[in-house]
mmCIF file of C-alpha atoms and ligand atoms in Angstrom:
data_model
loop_
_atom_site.group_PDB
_atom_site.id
_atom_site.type_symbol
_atom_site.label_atom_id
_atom_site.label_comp_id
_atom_site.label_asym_id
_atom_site.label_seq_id
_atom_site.Cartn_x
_atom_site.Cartn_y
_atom_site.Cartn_z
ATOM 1 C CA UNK A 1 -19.790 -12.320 -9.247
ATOM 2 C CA UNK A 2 -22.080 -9.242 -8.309
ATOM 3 C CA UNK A 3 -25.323 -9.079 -10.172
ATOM 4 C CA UNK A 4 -24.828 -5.075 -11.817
ATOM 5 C CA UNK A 5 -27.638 -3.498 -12.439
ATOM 6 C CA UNK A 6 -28.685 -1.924 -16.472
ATOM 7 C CA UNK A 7 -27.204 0.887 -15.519
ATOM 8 C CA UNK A 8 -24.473 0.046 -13.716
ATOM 9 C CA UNK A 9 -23.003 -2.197 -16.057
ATOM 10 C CA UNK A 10 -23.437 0.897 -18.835
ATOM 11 C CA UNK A 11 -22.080 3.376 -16.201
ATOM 12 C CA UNK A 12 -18.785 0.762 -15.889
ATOM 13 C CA UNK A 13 -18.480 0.322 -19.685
ATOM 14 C CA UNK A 14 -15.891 2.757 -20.751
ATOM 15 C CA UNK A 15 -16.073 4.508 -24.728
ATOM 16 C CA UNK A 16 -13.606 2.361 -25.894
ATOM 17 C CA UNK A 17 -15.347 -0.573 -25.059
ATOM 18 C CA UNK A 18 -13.755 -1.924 -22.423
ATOM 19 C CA UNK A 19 -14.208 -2.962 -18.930
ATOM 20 C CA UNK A 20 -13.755 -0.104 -15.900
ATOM 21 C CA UNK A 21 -11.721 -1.277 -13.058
ATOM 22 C CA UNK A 22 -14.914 -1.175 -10.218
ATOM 23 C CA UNK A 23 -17.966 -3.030 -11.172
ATOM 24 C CA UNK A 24 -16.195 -5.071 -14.451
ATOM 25 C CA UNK A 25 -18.067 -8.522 -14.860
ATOM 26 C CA UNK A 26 -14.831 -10.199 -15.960
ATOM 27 C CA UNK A 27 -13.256 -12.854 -13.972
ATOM 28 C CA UNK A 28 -9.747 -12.632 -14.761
ATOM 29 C CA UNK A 29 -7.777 -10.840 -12.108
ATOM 30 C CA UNK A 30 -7.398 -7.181 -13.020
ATOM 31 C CA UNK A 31 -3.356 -6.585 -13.660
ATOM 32 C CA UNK A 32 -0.839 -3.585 -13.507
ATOM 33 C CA UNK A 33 -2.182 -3.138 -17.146
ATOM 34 C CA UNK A 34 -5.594 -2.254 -16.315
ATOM 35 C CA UNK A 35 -4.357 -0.085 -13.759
ATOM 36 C CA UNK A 36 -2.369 1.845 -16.000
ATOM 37 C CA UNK A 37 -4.881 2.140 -18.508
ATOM 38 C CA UNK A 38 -7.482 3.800 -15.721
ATOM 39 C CA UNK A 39 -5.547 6.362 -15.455
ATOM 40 C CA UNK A 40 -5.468 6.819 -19.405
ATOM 41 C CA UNK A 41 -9.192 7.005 -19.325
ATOM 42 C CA UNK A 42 -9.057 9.464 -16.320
ATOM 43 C CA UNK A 43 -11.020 6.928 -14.309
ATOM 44 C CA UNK A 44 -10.980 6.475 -10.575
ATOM 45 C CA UNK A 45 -11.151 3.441 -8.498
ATOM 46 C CA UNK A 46 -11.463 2.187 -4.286
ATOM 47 C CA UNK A 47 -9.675 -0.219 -2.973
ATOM 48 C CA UNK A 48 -9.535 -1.486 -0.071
ATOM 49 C CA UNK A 49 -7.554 -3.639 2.840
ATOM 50 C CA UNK A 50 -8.470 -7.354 3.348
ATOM 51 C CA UNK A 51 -6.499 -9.670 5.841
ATOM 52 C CA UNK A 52 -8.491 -12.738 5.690
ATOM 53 C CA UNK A 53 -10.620 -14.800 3.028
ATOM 54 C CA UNK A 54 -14.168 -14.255 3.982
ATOM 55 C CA UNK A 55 -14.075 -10.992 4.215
ATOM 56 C CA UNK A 56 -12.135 -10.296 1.096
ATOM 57 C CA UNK A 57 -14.592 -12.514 -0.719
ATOM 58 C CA UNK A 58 -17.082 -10.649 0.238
ATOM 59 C CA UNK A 59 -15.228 -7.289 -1.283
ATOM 60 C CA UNK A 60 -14.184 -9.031 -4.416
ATOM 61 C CA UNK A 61 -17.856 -9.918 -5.118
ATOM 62 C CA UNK A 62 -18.218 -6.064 -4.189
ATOM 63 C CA UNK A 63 -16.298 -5.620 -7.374
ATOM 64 C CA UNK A 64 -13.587 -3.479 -5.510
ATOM 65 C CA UNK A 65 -10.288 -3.723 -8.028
ATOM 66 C CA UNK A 66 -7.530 -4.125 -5.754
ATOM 67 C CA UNK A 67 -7.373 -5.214 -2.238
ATOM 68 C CA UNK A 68 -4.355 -4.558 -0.168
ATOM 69 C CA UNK A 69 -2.820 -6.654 2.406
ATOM 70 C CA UNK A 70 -1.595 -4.077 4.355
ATOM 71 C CA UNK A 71 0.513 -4.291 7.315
ATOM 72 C CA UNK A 72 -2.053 -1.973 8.816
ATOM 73 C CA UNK A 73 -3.166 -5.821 10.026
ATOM 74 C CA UNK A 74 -0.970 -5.392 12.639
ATOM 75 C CA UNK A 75 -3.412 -2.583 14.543
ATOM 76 C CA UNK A 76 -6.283 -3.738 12.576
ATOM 77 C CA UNK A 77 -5.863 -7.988 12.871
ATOM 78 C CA UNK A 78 -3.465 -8.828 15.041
ATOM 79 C CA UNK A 79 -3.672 -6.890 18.141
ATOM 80 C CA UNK A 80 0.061 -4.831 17.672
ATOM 81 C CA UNK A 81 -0.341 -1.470 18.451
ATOM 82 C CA UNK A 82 1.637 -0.323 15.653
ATOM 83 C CA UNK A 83 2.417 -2.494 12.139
ATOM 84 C CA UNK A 84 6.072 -2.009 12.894
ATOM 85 C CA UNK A 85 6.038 -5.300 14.982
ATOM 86 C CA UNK A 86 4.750 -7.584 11.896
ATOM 87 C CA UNK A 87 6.467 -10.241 10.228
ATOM 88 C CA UNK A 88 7.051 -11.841 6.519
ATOM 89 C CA UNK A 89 5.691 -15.406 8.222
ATOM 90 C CA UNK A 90 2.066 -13.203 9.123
ATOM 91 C CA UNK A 91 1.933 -11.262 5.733
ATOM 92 C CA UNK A 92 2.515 -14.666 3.553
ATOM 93 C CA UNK A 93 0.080 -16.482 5.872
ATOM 94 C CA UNK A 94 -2.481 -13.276 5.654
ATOM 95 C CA UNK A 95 -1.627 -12.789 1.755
ATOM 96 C CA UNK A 96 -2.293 -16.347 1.101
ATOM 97 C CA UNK A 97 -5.796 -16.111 2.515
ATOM 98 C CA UNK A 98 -6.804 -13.185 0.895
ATOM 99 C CA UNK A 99 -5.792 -14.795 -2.539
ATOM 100 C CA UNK A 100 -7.799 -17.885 -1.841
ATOM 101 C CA UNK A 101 -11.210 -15.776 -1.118
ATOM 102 C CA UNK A 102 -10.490 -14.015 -3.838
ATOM 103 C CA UNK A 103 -11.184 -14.463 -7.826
ATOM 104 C CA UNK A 104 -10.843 -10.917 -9.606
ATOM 105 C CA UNK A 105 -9.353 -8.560 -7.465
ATOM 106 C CA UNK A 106 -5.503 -7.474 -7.855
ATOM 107 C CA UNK A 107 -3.866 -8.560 -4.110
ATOM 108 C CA UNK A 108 -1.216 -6.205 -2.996
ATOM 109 C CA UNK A 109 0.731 -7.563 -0.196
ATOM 110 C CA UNK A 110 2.626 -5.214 1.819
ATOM 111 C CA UNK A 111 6.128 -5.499 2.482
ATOM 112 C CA UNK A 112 6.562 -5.445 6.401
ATOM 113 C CA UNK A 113 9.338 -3.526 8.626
ATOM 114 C CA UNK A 114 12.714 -4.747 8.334
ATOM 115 C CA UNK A 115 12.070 -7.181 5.139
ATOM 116 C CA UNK A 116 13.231 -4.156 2.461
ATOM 117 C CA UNK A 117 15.176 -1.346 4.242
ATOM 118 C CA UNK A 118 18.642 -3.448 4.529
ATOM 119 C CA UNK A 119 18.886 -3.245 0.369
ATOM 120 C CA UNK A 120 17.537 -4.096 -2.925
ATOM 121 C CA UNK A 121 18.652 -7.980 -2.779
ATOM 122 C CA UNK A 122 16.685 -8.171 0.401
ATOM 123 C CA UNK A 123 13.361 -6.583 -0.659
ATOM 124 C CA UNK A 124 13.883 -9.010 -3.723
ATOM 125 C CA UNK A 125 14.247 -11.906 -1.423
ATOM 126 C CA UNK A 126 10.844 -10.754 0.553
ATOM 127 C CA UNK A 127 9.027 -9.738 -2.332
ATOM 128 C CA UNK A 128 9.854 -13.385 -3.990
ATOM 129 C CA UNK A 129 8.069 -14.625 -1.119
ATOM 130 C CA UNK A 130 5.051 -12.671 -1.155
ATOM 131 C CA UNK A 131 4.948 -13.547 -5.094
ATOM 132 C CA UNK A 132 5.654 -17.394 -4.703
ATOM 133 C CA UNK A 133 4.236 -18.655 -1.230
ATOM 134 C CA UNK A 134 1.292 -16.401 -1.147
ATOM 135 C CA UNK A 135 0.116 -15.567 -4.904
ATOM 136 C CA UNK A 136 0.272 -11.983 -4.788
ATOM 137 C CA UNK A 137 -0.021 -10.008 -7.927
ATOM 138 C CA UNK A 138 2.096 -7.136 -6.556
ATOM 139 C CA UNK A 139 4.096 -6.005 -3.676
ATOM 140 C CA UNK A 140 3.709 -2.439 -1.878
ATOM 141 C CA UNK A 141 6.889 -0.726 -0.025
ATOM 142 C CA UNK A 142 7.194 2.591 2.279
ATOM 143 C CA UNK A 143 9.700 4.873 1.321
ATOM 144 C CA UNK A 144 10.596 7.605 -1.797
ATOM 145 C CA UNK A 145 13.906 8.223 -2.734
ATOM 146 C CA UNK A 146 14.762 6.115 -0.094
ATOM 147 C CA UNK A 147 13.574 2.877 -1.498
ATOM 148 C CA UNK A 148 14.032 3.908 -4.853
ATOM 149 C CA UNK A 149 16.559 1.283 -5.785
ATOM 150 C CA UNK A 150 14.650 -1.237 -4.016
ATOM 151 C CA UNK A 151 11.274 -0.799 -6.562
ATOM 152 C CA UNK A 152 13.838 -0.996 -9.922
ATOM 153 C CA UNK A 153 15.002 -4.199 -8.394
ATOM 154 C CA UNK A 154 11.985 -5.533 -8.176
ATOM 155 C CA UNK A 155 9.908 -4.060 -11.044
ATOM 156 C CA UNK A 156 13.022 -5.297 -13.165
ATOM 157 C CA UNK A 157 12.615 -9.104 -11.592
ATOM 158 C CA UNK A 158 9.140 -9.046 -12.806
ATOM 159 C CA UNK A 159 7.308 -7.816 -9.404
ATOM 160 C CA UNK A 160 4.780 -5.059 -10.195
ATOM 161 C CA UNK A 161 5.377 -2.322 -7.222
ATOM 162 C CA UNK A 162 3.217 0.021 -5.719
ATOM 163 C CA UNK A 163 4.781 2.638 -3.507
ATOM 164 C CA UNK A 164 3.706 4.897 -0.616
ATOM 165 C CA UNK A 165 5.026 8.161 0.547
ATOM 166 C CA UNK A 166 4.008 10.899 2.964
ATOM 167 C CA UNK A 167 2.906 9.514 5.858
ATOM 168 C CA UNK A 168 4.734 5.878 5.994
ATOM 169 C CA UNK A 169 3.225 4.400 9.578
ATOM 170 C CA UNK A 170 5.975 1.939 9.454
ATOM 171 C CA UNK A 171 8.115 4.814 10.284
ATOM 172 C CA UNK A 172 6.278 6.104 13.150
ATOM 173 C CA UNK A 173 8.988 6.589 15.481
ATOM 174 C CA UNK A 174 10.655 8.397 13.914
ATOM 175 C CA UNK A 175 8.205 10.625 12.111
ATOM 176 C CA UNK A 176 5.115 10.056 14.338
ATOM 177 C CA UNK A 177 1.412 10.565 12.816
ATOM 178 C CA UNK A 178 1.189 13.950 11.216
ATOM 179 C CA UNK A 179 0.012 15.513 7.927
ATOM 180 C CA UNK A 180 3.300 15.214 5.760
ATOM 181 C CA UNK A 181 4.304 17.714 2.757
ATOM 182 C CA UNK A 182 3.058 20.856 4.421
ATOM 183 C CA UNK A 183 5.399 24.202 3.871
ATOM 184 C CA UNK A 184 7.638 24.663 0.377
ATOM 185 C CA UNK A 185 10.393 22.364 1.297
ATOM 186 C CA UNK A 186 8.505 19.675 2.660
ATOM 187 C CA UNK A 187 5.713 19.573 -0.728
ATOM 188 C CA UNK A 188 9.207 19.834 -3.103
ATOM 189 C CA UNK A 189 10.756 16.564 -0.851
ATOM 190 C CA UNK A 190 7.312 14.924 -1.638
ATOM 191 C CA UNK A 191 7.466 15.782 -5.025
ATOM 192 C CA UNK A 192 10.750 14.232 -5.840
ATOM 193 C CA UNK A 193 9.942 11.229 -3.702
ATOM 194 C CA UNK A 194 7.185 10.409 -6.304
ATOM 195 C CA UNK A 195 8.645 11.005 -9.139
ATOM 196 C CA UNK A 196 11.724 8.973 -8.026
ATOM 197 C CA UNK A 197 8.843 5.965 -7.176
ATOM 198 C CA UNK A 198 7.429 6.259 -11.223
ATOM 199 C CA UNK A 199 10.806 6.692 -12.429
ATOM 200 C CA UNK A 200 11.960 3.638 -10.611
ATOM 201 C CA UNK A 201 9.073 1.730 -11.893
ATOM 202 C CA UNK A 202 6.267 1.572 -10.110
ATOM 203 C CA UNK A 203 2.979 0.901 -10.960
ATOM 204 C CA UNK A 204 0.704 3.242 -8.402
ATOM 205 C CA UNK A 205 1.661 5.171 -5.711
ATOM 206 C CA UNK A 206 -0.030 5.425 -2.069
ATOM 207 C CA UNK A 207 -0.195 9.164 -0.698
ATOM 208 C CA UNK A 208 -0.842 9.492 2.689
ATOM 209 C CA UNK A 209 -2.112 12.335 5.009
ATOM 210 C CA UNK A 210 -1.006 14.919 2.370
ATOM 211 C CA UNK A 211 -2.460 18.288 1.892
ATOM 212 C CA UNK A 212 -5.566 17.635 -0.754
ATOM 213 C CA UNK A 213 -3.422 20.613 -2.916
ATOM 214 C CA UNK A 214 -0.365 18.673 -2.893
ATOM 215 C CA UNK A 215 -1.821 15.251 -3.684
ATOM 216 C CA UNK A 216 -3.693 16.936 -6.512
ATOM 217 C CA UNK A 217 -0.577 18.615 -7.917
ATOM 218 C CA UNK A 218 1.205 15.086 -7.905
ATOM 219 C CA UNK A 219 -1.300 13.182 -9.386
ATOM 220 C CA UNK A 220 -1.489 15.804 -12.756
ATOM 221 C CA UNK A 221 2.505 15.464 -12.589
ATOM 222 C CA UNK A 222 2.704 11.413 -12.310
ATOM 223 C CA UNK A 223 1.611 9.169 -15.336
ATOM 224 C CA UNK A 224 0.952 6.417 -12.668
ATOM 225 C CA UNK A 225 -1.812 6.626 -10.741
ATOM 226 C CA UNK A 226 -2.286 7.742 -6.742
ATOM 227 C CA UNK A 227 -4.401 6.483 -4.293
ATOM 228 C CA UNK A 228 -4.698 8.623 -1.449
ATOM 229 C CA UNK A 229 -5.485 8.145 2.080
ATOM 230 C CA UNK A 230 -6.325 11.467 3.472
ATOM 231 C CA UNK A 231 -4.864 12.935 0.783
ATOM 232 C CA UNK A 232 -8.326 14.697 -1.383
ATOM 233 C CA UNK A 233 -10.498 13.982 -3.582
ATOM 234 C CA UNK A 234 -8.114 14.548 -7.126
ATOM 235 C CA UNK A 235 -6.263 11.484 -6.148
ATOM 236 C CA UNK A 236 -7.066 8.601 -9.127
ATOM 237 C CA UNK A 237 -7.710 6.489 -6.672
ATOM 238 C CA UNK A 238 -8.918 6.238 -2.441
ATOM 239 C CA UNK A 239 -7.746 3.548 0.252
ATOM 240 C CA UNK A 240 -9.407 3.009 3.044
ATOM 241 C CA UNK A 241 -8.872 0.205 6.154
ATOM 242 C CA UNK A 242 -11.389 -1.777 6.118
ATOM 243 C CA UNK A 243 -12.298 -2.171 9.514
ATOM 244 C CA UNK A 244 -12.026 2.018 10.001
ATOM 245 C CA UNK A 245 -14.615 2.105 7.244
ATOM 246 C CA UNK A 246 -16.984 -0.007 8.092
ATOM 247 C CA UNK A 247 -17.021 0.843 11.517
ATOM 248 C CA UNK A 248 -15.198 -2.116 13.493
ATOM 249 C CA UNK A 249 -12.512 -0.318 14.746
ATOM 250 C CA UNK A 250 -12.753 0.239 18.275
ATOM 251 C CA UNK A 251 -11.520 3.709 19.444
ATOM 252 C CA UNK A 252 -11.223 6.698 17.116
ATOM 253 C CA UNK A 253 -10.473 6.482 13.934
ATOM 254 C CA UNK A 254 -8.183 9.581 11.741
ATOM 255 C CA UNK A 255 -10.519 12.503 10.537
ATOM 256 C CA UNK A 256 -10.473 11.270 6.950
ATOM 257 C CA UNK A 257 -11.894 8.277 7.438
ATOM 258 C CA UNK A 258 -15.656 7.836 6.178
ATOM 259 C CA UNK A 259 -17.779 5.270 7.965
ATOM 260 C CA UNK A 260 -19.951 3.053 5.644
ATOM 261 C CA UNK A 261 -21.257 1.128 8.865
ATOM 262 C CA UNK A 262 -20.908 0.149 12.199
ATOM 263 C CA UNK A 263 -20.121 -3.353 12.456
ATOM 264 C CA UNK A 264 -19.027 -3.228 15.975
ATOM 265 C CA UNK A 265 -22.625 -2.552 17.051
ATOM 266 C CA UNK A 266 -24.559 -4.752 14.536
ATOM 267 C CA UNK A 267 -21.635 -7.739 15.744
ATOM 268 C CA UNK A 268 -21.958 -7.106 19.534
ATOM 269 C CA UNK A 269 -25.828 -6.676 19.386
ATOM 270 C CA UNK A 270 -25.896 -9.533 17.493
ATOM 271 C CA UNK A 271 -23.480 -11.798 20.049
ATOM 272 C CA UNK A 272 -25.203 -10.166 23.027
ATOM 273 C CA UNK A 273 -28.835 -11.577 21.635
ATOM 274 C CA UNK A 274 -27.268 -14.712 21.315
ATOM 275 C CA UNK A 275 -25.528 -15.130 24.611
ATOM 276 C CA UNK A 276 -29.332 -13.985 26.315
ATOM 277 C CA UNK A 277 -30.922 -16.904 24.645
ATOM 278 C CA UNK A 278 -28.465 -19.693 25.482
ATOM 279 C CA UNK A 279 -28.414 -18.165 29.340
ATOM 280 C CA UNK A 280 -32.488 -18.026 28.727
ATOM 281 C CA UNK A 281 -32.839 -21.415 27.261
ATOM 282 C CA UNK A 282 -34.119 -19.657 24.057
ATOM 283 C CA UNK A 283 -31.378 -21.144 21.756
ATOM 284 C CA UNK A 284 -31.260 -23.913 19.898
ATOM 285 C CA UNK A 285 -35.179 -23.817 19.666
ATOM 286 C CA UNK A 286 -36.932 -26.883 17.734
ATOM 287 C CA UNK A 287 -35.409 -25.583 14.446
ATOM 288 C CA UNK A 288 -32.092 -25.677 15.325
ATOM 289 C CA UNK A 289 -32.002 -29.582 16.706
ATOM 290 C CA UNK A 290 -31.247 -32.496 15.195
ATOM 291 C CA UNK A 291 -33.539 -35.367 16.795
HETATM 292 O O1 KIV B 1 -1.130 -1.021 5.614
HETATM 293 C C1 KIV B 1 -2.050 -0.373 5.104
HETATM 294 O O2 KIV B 1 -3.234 -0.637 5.305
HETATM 295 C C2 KIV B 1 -1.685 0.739 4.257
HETATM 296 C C3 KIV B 1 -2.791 1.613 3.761
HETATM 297 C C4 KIV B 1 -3.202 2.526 4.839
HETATM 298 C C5 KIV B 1 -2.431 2.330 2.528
HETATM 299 O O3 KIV B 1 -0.553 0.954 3.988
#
């Protein structure tokens, strides 16, 4: 675990005692519980995707609560140009990994394209998967009112659900990239697709690339908490792709993304150095051969 510094670890003790979500020294995995009671304290906390063990490790150790498994490792991982091509075999297999590197975190794995929309029973059948062959601690699904029935289904077999409405990439043909929930009718629809996601049980609910106003309004109306993506700063909690945040991501990346780095230089600096030494004879020196 992180080392927190003196005032840190005060800074992440909450009044009654117990541990806040980002920076806790526990090792337990955090739970749905500790999510809900977050919100109870008014407390906000990051998560973040992961799609492979070393570099969720390195996150966990980070302290970041919850680490999601999104399908976004279709763009981000596997080289799709959208997520809607990925399968249950790659989000078990990339679910799996990011349990192993992981000790504390809560790992969300993300229900792909076509393994919820034909029914409850189906989603069930994914979901199982996710929960059995992979470890997961909960599932996250696309979809409002829409998938409402889906979420009881599960939340009443004993899978904790997070939901996500607004923008829902998986449904990108249909609805393309665009801010979603702007004009009356549109914030009302987004209103009743997240009270339909709390009312069918779930735990948390993603909000993405909705008006800050909006997101703000339905986070004081929810008793479960949001995490936004593009979606302001009153959200309980913020998302972000890995790779767009720290910089990886080739390309542009969507306006509300903050970069914390730029791994793409430091990594092809770093590969470029390399390659000049073994062309230059520089690499392996003395130190780096066995004799
Ligand atoms: O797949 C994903 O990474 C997501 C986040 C953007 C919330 O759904």
């Amino acid at each position: 675990m992180t080392q927190l510094s003196a005032a840190q670890t005060v800074q992440n003790r909450t009044s009654d005692g117990s541990k806040a979500l980002y920076g806790g020294k526990g090792t337990r995995r955090i739970t749905v519980r500790d999510i809900a009671l977050a919100k109870e304290r008014g407390e906000k906390w990051p998560m973040l995707t992961a799609y492979d063990a070393m570099t969720a490790s390195v996150f966990d150790e980070a302290g970041i609560p919850v680490l999601l498994v999104g399908d976004s490792a279709g763009n981000c991982h596997l080289g799709y140009e959208t997520t809607v091509p990925v399968t249950m075999d790659e989000m078990t297999m990339l679910s799996a990994a990011v349990v192993r590197g992981t000790q504390r975190a809560l790992i969300v794995g993300d229900l792909p394209f076509g393994s919820y929309q034909e029914g409850p029973v189906q989603a069930l059948r994914s979901a199982t998967r996710l929960v059995k062959d992979a470890g997961v601690g909960a599932v996250k699904l696309e979809g409002g009112e829409r998938s409402h029935e889906q979420i009881r289904l599960l939340v009443e077999s004993g899978i904790p659900v997070m939901a996500h409405i607004g923008l829902t990439p998986q449904s990108v043909n249909a609805m393309g990239y665009r801010v979603q929930g702007r004009g009356e009718e549109a914030a009302q629809q987004l209103l009743r697709d997240a009270k339909a996601v709390q009312d069918a049980g779930a735990f948390a609910v993603v909000l993405e690339l909705v008006p800050a106003e909006l997101a703000a309004e339905v986070t004081r109306v929810l008793h479960i908490p949001t995490v936004g993506i593009g979606a302001g700063v009153e959200c309980d909690a913020q998302v972000l792709v890995w790779t767009d945040m720290l910089g990886l991501t080739g390309g542009r990346v969507p306006k509300f993304v903050k970069k914390y780095g730029n791994l793409r230089e430091v990594m092809g600096n770093a590969v470029k150095e390399f390659a000049e030494d073994v062309v230059g004879g520089a690499f392996p020196a003395e130190e780096n051969s066995v004799h």
